[in-house]
PDB file of C-alpha atoms in Angstrom:
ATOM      1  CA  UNK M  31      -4.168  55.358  -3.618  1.00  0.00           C
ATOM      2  CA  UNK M  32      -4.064  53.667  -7.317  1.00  0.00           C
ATOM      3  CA  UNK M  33      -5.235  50.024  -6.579  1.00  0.00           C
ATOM      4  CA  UNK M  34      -2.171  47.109  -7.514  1.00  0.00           C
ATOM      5  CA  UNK M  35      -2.098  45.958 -11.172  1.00  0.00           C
ATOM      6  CA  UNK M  36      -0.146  43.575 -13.341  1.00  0.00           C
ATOM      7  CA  UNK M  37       0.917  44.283 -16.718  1.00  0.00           C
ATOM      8  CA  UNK M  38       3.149  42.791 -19.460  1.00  0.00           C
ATOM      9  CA  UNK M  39       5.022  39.879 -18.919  1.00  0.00           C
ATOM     10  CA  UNK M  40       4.251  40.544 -15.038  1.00  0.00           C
ATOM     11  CA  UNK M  41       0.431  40.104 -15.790  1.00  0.00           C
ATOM     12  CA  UNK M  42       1.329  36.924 -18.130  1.00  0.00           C
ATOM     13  CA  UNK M  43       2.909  35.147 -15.918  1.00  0.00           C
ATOM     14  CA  UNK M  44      -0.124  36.338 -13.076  1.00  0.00           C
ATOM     15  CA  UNK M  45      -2.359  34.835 -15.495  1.00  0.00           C
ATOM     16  CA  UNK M  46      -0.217  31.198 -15.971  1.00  0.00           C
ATOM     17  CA  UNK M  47      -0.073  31.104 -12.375  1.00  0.00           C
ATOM     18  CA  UNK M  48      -3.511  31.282 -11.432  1.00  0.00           C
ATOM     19  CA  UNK M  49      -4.391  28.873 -14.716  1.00  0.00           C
ATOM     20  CA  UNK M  50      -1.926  26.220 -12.822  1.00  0.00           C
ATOM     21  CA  UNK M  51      -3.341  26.913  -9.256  1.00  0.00           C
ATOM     22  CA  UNK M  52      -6.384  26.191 -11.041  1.00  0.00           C
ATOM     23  CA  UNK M  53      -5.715  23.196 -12.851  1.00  0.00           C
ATOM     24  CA  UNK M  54      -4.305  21.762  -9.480  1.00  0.00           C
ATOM     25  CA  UNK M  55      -7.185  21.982  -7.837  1.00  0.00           C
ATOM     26  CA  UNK M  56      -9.466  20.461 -10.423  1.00  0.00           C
ATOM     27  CA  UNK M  57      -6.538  17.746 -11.000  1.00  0.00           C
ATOM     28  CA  UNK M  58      -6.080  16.985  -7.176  1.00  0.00           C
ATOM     29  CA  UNK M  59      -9.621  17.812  -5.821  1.00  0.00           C
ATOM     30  CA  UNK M  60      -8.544  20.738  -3.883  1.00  0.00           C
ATOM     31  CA  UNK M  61      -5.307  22.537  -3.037  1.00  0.00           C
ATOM     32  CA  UNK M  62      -2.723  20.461  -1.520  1.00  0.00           C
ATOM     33  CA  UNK M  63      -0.239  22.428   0.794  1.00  0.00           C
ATOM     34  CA  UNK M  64       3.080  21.435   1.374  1.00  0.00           C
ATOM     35  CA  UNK M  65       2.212  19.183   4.567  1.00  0.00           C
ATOM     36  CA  UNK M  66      -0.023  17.127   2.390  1.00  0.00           C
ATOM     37  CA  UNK M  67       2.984  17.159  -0.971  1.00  0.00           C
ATOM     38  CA  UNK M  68       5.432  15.711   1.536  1.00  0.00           C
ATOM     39  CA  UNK M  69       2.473  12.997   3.279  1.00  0.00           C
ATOM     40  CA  UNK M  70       2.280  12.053  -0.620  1.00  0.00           C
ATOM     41  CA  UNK M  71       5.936  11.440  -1.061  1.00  0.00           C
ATOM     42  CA  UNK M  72       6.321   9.423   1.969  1.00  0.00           C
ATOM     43  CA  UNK M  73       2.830   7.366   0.861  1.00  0.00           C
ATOM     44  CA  UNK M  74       4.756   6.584  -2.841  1.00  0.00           C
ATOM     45  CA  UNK M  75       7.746   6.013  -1.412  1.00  0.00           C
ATOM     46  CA  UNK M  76       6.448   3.229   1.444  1.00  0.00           C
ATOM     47  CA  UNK M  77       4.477   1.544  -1.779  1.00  0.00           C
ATOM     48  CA  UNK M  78       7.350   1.485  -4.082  1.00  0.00           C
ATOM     49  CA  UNK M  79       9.156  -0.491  -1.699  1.00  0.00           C
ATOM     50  CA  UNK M  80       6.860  -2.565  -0.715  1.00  0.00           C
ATOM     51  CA  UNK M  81       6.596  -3.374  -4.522  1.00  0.00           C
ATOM     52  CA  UNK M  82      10.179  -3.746  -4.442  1.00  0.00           C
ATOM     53  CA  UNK M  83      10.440  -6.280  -2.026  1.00  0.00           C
ATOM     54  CA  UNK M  84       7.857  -8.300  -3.845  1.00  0.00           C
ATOM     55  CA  UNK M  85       9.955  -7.970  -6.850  1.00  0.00           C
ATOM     56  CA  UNK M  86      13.086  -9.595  -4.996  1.00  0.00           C
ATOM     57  CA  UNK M  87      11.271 -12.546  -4.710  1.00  0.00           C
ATOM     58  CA  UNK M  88       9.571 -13.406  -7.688  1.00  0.00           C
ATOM     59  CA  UNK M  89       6.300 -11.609  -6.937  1.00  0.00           C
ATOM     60  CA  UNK M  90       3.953  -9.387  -9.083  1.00  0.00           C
ATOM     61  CA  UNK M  91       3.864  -5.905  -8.052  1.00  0.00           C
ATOM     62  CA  UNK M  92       0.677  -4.623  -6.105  1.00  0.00           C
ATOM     63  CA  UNK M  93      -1.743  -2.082  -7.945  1.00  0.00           C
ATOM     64  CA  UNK M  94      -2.880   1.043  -6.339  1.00  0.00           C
ATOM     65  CA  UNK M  95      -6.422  -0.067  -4.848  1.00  0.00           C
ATOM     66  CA  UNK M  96      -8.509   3.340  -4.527  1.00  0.00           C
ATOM     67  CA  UNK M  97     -10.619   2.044  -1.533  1.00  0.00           C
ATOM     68  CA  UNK M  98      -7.423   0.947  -0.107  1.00  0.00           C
ATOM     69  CA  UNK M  99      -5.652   3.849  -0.424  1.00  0.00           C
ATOM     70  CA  UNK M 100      -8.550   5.548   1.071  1.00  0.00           C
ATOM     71  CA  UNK M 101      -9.056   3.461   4.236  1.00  0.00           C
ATOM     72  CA  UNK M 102      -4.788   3.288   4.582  1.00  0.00           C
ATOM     73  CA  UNK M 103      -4.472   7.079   4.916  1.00  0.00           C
ATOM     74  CA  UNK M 104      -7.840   7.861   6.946  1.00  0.00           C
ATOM     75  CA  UNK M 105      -6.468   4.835   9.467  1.00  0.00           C
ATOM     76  CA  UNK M 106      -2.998   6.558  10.045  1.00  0.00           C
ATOM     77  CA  UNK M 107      -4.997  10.321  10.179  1.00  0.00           C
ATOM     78  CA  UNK M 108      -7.507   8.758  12.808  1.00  0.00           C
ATOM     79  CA  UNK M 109      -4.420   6.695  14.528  1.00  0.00           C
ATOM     80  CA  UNK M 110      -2.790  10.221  15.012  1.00  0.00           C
ATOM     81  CA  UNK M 111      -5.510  12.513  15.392  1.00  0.00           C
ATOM     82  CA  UNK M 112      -7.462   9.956  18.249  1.00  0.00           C
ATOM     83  CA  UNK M 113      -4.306   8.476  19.812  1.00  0.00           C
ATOM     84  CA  UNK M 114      -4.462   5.058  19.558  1.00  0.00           C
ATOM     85  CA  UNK M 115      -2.310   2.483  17.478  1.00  0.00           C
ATOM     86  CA  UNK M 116      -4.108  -0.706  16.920  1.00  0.00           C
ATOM     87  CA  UNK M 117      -6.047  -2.716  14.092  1.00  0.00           C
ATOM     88  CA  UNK M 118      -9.241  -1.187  15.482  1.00  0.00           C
ATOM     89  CA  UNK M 119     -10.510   2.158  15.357  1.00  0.00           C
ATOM     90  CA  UNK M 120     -12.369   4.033  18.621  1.00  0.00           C
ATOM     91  CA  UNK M 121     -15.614   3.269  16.562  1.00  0.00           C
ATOM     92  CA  UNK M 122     -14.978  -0.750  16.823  1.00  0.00           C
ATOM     93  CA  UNK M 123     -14.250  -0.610  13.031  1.00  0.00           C
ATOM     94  CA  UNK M 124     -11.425  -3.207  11.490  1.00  0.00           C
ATOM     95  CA  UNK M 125      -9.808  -2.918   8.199  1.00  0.00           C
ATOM     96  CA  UNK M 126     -12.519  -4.563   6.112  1.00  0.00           C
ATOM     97  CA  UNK M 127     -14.831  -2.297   7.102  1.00  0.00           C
ATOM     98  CA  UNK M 128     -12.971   0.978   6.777  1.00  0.00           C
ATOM     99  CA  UNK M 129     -12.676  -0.181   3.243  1.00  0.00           C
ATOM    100  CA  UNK M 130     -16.043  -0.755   2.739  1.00  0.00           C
ATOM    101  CA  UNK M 131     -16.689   2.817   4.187  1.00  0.00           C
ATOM    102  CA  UNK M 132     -14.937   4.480   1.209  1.00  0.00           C
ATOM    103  CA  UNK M 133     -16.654   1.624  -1.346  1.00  0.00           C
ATOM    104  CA  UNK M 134     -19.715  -0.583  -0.155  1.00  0.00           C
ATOM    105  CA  UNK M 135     -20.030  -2.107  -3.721  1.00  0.00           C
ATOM    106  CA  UNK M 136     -16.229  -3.885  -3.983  1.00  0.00           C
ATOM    107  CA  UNK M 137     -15.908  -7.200  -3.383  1.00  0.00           C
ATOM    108  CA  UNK M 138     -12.795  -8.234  -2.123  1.00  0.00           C
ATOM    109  CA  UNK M 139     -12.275 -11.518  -1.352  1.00  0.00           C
ATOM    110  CA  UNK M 140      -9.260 -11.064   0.829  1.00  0.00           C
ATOM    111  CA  UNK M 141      -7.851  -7.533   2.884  1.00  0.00           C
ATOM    112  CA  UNK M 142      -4.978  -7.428   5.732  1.00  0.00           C
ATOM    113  CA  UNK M 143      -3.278  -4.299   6.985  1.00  0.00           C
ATOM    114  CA  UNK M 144       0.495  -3.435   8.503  1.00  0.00           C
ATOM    115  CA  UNK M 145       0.304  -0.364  10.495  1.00  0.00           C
ATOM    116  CA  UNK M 146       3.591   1.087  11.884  1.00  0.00           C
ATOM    117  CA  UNK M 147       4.784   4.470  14.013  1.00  0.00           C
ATOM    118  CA  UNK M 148       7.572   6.217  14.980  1.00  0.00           C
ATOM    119  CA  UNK M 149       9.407   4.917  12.094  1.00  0.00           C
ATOM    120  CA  UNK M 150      12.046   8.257  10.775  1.00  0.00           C
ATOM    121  CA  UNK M 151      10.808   7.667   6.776  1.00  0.00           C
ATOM    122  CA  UNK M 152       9.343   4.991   4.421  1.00  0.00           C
ATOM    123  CA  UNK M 153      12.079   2.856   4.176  1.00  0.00           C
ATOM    124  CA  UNK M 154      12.726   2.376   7.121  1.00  0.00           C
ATOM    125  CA  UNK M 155       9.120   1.077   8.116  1.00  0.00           C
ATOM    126  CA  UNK M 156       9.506  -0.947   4.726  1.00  0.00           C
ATOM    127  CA  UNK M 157      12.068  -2.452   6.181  1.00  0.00           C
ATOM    128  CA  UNK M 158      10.570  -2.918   9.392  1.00  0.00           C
ATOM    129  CA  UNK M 159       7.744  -4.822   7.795  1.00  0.00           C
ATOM    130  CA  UNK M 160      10.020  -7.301   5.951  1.00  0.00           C
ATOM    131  CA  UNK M 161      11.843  -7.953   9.650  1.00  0.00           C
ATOM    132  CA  UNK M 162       8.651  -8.490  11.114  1.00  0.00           C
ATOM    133  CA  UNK M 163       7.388 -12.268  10.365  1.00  0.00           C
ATOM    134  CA  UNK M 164       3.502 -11.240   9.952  1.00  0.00           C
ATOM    135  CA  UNK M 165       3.877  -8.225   8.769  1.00  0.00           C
ATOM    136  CA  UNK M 166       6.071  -9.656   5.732  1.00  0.00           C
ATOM    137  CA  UNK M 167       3.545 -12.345   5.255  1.00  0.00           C
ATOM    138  CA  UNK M 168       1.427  -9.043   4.407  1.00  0.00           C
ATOM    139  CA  UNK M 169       3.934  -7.700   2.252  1.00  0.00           C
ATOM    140  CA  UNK M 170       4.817 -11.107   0.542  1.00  0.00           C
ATOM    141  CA  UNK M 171       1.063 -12.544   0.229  1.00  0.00           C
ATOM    142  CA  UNK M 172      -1.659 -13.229  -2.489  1.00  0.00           C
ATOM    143  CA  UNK M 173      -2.824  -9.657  -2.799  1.00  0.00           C
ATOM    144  CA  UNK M 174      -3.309  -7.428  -5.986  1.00  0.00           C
ATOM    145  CA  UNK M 175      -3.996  -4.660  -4.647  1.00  0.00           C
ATOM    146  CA  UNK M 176      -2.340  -1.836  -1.754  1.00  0.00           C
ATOM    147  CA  UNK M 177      -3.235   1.410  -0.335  1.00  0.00           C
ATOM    148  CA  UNK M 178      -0.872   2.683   1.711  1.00  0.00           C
ATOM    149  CA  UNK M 179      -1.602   6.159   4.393  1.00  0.00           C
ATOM    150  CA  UNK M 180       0.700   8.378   6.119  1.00  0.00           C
ATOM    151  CA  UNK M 181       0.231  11.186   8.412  1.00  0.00           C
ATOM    152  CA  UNK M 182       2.573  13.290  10.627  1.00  0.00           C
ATOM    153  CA  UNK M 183       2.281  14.473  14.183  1.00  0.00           C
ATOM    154  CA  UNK M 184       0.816  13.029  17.417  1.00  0.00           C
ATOM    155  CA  UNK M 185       2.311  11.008  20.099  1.00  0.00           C
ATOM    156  CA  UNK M 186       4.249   8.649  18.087  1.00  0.00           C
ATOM    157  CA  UNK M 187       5.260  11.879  15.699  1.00  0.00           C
ATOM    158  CA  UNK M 188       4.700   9.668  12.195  1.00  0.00           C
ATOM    159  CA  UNK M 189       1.993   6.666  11.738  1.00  0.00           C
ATOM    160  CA  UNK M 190       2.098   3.884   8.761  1.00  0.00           C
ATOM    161  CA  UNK M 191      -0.707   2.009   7.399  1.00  0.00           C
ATOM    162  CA  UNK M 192      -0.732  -0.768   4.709  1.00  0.00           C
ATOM    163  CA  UNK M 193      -4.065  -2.334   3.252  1.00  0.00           C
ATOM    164  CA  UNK M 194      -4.149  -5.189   0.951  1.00  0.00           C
ATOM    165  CA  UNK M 195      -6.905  -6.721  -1.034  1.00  0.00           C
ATOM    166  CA  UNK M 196      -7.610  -9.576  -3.440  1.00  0.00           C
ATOM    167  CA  UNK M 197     -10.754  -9.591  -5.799  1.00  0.00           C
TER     168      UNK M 197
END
């Protein structure tokens, strides 16, 4: 049996597809599946209105904080995947020091975290955190910088997680 084969514009358009698989991967650091696309949206979405809110009342918007973003979304991963939901992980670690596990060197001077679950989508956990009188103080405070994490699944179906820092 003659083996499969592309030609013409069929094998062009093979060709531009595998080139843009491709460039994903070296772009994103792997392949992202559509679980992990939507976990992104949700992650923008939750920091855009975060940064919205700050805008309402006078405030600078956050920047993305790497580290942050890093701790945020391995927080709401391990919240799901170990079933807990609380400021401290199973291996006694707090939000300074899950930052400092994704970079020792940075030197913030300042770093709080909202976490939230079983909210139905971003907004409504944004929202949730400006109803909430600490959590707001969060949202509202003298930060620079915000990760944010999301993952889907477990007990509480969809977990939250806000860091903050200040150099």
């Amino acid at each position: 049996m003659p083996e499969a084969t592309l030609s013409g514009p069929r094998r062009a358009l093979g060709a531009s597809l595998i080139a843009l698989l491709i460039g994903t991967y070296v772009f994103l650091g792997g392949f992202v599946d559509l679980a992990s696309a939507g976990m992104l949206r949700v992650e923008k979405r939750l920091f855009r209105c975060t940064n919205s809110a700050r805008k309402a009342h006078g405030l600078r918007p956050l920047k993305r904080g790497r580290a942050l973003h890093s701790a945020a979304r391995y927080h709401a991963h391990n919240m799901r995947d170990e079933d807990f939901f609380d400021h401290t992980d199973p291996e006694g670690r707090g939000p300074w020091e899950r930052v400092h596990l994704f970079h020792p060197d940075l030197k913030y001077t300042g770093i709080a975290e909202n976490i939230a679950a079983g909210f139905s989508s971003a907004k409504s956990t944004c929202q949730g955190f400006m109803d909430s009188p600490g959590h707001r103080e969060n949202v509202l405070g003298p930060y620079g910088y915000l990760g944010v994490g999301f993952a889907r699944g477990g007990r509480w179906h969809t977990y939250f997680v806000e860091d903050f820092g200040r150099l």
